[in-house]
GROMACS .gro file of C-alpha atoms in nm:
model
  190
    1GLU     CA    1   1.507   1.190   0.244
    2SER     CA    2   1.597   1.241  -0.118
    3GLY     CA    3   1.733   1.582  -0.206
    4ALA     CA    4   1.480   1.837  -0.083
    5ASN     CA    5   1.200   1.577  -0.054
    6TYR     CA    6   1.125   1.387   0.264
    7VAL     CA    7   0.872   1.148   0.409
    8GLU     CA    8   0.832   1.099   0.784
    9VAL     CA    9   0.626   0.805   0.908
   10LYS     CA   10   0.502   0.783   1.267
   11PRO     CA   11   0.331   0.482   1.425
   12SER     CA   12   0.027   0.486   1.650
   13ALA     CA   13  -0.031   0.292   1.970
   14ASP     CA   14  -0.144   0.001   1.746
   15GLY     CA   15   0.194   0.000   1.569
   16LEU     CA   16   0.328   0.106   1.232
   17ALA     CA   17   0.148  -0.002   0.916
   18THR     CA   18   0.345  -0.281   0.749
   19ILE     CA   19   0.420  -0.353   0.385
   20HIS     CA   20   0.156  -0.628   0.408
   21ASP     CA   21  -0.100  -0.379   0.547
   22ARG     CA   22  -0.040  -0.178   0.231
   23ASP     CA   23  -0.221  -0.456   0.041
   24VAL     CA   24  -0.544  -0.296   0.165
   25LEU     CA   25  -0.441   0.038   0.011
   26ILE     CA   26  -0.334  -0.131  -0.313
   27TYR     CA   27  -0.671  -0.307  -0.333
   28CYS     CA   28  -0.862   0.019  -0.274
   29ILE     CA   29  -0.650   0.203  -0.529
   30SER     CA   30  -0.709  -0.070  -0.787
   31GLN     CA   31  -1.087  -0.045  -0.733
   32ILE     CA   32  -1.081   0.331  -0.787
   33MET     CA   33  -0.849   0.305  -1.090
   34ALA     CA   34  -1.082   0.046  -1.246
   35GLY     CA   35  -1.368   0.295  -1.206
   36LEU     CA   36  -1.164   0.579  -1.356
   37ASN     CA   37  -1.061   0.362  -1.650
   38LYS     CA   38  -1.430   0.284  -1.716
   39GLY     CA   39  -1.520   0.654  -1.704
   40ARG     CA   40  -1.716   0.632  -1.378
   41ASP     CA   41  -1.732   0.897  -1.110
   42VAL     CA   42  -1.517   0.790  -0.816
   43SER     CA   43  -1.484   0.903  -0.457
   44GLN     CA   44  -1.237   0.872  -0.170
   45THR     CA   45  -1.464   0.616  -0.004
   46VAL     CA   46  -1.436   0.257  -0.121
   47ARG     CA   47  -1.678  -0.015  -0.014
   48PHE     CA   48  -1.599  -0.380  -0.079
   49LYS     CA   49  -1.654  -0.733   0.047
   50ALA     CA   50  -1.380  -0.833   0.290
   51TYR     CA   51  -1.366  -1.179   0.134
   52ASP     CA   52  -1.290  -1.031  -0.211
   53LEU     CA   53  -0.995  -0.837  -0.070
   54LEU     CA   54  -0.860  -1.143   0.110
   55VAL     CA   55  -0.877  -1.353  -0.207
   56ALA     CA   56  -0.731  -1.083  -0.434
   57THR     CA   57  -0.437  -1.024  -0.200
   58ASN     CA   58  -0.365  -1.396  -0.148
   59ARG     CA   59  -0.461  -1.394   0.220
   60ASN     CA   60  -0.617  -1.647   0.450
   61THR     CA   61  -1.000  -1.645   0.427
   62ALA     CA   62  -1.049  -1.820   0.762
   63GLY     CA   63  -1.127  -1.628   1.080
   64THR     CA   64  -0.764  -1.529   1.132
   65GLY     CA   65  -0.760  -1.355   0.793
   66TYR     CA   66  -1.047  -1.130   0.900
   67ALA     CA   67  -0.880  -1.055   1.234
   68GLN     CA   68  -0.557  -0.966   1.053
   69LEU     CA   69  -0.752  -0.740   0.817
   70LYS     CA   70  -0.908  -0.556   1.110
   71ALA     CA   71  -0.563  -0.512   1.271
   72ALA     CA   72  -0.427  -0.382   0.939
   73LEU     CA   73  -0.709  -0.125   0.921
   74GLU     CA   74  -0.623  -0.007   1.273
   75ARG     CA   75  -0.254   0.034   1.184
   76LEU     CA   76  -0.332   0.207   0.852
   77GLY     CA   77  -0.567   0.448   1.028
   78GLY     CA   78  -0.314   0.529   1.299
   79THR     CA   79   0.004   0.562   1.092
   80ARG     CA   80   0.074   0.930   1.030
   81ILE     CA   81   0.267   1.069   0.733
   82THR     CA   82   0.435   1.406   0.697
   83THR     CA   83   0.586   1.484   0.357
   84ASN     CA   84   0.662   1.757   0.109
   85ILE     CA   85   0.636   1.531  -0.197
   86THR     CA   86   0.399   1.678  -0.454
   87THR     CA   87   0.107   1.489  -0.607
   88GLY     CA   88  -0.092   1.644  -0.887
   89ASP     CA   89   0.106   1.970  -0.856
   90VAL     CA   90  -0.001   2.004  -0.491
   91GLU     CA   91   0.266   2.008  -0.221
   92VAL     CA   92   0.137   1.865   0.106
   93LEU     CA   93   0.320   1.998   0.411
   94ASP     CA   94   0.085   1.884   0.686
   95GLY     CA   95   0.046   1.545   0.849
   96PHE     CA   96  -0.218   1.292   0.748
   97GLY     CA   97  -0.308   0.928   0.784
   98LEU     CA   98  -0.288   0.670   0.509
   99ILE     CA   99  -0.663   0.624   0.550
  100ASP     CA  100  -0.898   0.879   0.706
  101ARG     CA  101  -1.134   0.621   0.849
  102PHE     CA  102  -1.268   0.272   0.810
  103ARG     CA  103  -1.598   0.114   0.897
  104ILE     CA  104  -1.695  -0.249   0.917
  105VAL     CA  105  -2.038  -0.238   0.762
  106ARG     CA  106  -2.160  -0.587   0.854
  107GLU     CA  107  -2.026  -0.870   1.066
  108THR     CA  108  -2.158  -1.222   1.085
  109ARG     CA  109  -2.234  -1.377   1.424
  110ASP     CA  110  -1.893  -1.544   1.434
  111GLY     CA  111  -1.722  -1.204   1.399
  112ARG     CA  112  -1.626  -1.215   1.032
  113MET     CA  113  -1.652  -0.893   0.839
  114GLN     CA  114  -1.878  -0.897   0.539
  115GLU     CA  115  -1.826  -0.549   0.399
  116VAL     CA  116  -1.570  -0.283   0.472
  117GLU     CA  117  -1.581   0.086   0.391
  118ILE     CA  118  -1.258   0.284   0.378
  119LYS     CA  119  -1.210   0.655   0.320
  120LEU     CA  120  -0.867   0.718   0.173
  121SER     CA  121  -0.667   1.024   0.273
  122ASP     CA  122  -0.675   1.333   0.052
  123TRP     CA  123  -0.307   1.276  -0.036
  124VAL     CA  124  -0.363   0.917  -0.155
  125PHE     CA  125  -0.681   1.009  -0.346
  126ASN     CA  126  -0.507   1.307  -0.508
  127ALA     CA  127  -0.234   1.075  -0.640
  128ILE     CA  128  -0.501   0.839  -0.779
  129ARG     CA  129  -0.698   1.115  -0.952
  130HIS     CA  130  -0.381   1.237  -1.120
  131ARG     CA  131  -0.294   0.879  -1.218
  132GLU     CA  132   0.032   0.885  -1.025
  133VAL     CA  133   0.006   0.518  -0.931
  134LEU     CA  134   0.161   0.211  -1.093
  135THR     CA  135   0.007  -0.123  -1.174
  136LEU     CA  136   0.144  -0.430  -0.998
  137HIS     CA  137   0.147  -0.787  -1.123
  138ARG     CA  138  -0.095  -1.017  -0.937
  139ASP     CA  139   0.198  -1.231  -0.823
  140TYR     CA  140   0.315  -0.936  -0.610
  141PHE     CA  141   0.077  -1.064  -0.342
  142ARG     CA  142   0.258  -1.399  -0.341
  143LEU     CA  143   0.577  -1.231  -0.221
  144ARG     CA  144   0.593  -1.284   0.155
  145LYS     CA  145   0.917  -1.117   0.263
  146PRO     CA  146   0.903  -0.738   0.306
  147LEU     CA  147   1.239  -0.691   0.131
  148GLU     CA  148   1.117  -0.887  -0.173
  149ARG     CA  149   0.811  -0.666  -0.196
  150ARG     CA  150   1.006  -0.342  -0.156
  151MET     CA  151   1.261  -0.444  -0.419
  152TYR     CA  152   0.980  -0.534  -0.660
  153GLU     CA  153   0.815  -0.194  -0.602
  154LEU     CA  154   1.141  -0.009  -0.663
  155ALA     CA  155   1.218  -0.207  -0.978
  156ARG     CA  156   0.861  -0.153  -1.103
  157LYS     CA  157   0.887   0.221  -1.041
  158HIS     CA  158   1.229   0.269  -1.197
  159CYS     CA  159   1.201   0.025  -1.489
  160GLY     CA  160   0.866   0.137  -1.619
  161ARG     CA  161   0.871   0.011  -1.975
  162LYS     CA  162   1.251  -0.012  -1.993
  163ASP     CA  163   1.427  -0.347  -2.024
  164GLU     CA  164   1.657  -0.293  -1.727
  165TRP     CA  165   1.745  -0.071  -1.435
  166ARG     CA  166   2.087  -0.066  -1.274
  167VAL     CA  167   2.146   0.046  -0.918
  168SER     CA  168   2.427   0.002  -0.671
  169LEU     CA  169   2.366  -0.217  -0.368
  170ALA     CA  170   2.425   0.083  -0.137
  171THR     CA  171   2.160   0.289  -0.321
  172MET     CA  172   1.916  -0.003  -0.315
  173GLN     CA  173   1.974  -0.039   0.059
  174LYS     CA  174   1.895   0.330   0.110
  175LYS     CA  175   1.584   0.313  -0.110
  176CYS     CA  176   1.463   0.007   0.083
  177GLY     CA  177   1.509   0.194   0.411
  178SER     CA  178   1.718  -0.090   0.550
  179GLY     CA  179   1.900  -0.034   0.877
  180SER     CA  180   2.122  -0.338   0.813
  181THR     CA  181   2.493  -0.314   0.747
  182LEU     CA  182   2.582  -0.329   0.379
  183LYS     CA  183   2.725  -0.678   0.431
  184GLU     CA  184   2.402  -0.801   0.595
  185PHE     CA  185   2.190  -0.631   0.328
  186ARG     CA  186   2.391  -0.809   0.058
  187ARG     CA  187   2.320  -1.140   0.231
  188LEU     CA  188   1.948  -1.063   0.254
  189VAL     CA  189   1.932  -0.969  -0.113
  190GLN     CA  190   2.106  -1.289  -0.220
   0.00000   0.00000   0.00000
C-alpha cells in the first residue's frame, strides 16, 4: 500500500511468481517496446525462441533451463494481481494474471521448447502501449539475489536521469516488501 494505491498479489497452486520469473515479462516487454520504437504494429501476444530468452536473461541453456522456464510460465500464469494503480489513465479494479496464457509452440524430442507464445495481460500491455515502462541495463540479469534486483529496480525508477536518490533504510525496506526486522534488513543490504 502507498497512500490510496494498493497492489495485492495472490499465488496459485504452482506458487507465487518470483523476481526471477519476471525476467520472462521483462523479455516480452522489451520485444514489444523494440517494435513500438521501430514504428511497427504490436500486439499482446509475443512469440519468441526459448533459447533467445534464456541467453538474453543470462540463464542456463541446458535442459534444466527449459524446465525452469516452463515452471516460470506456470507461476506467471497463476499469480493473480488486484490493484487500483492507473496505467494510461485507466484504473483497473478487477483481478488479473501477469500473463493471460502461454503456449509452447514446438518441443524437440528431448523435451526442450523451441518457441514460446505468451499473451500478456491487458494491464501489462496497457502500460507498454502508454510507455510506462523503464529500460534496464543488461547486467540486471546478472544479479542473482532477489533483494539486489529489487533495490536496482527501485533505484532505476526513482533516479531516472538524476545523479542520486536518497531514501531512509526503513522506507527502502517497505518498498522492497521485506518482512525482516530493520536490523536484519540492514545486514542484508550491507
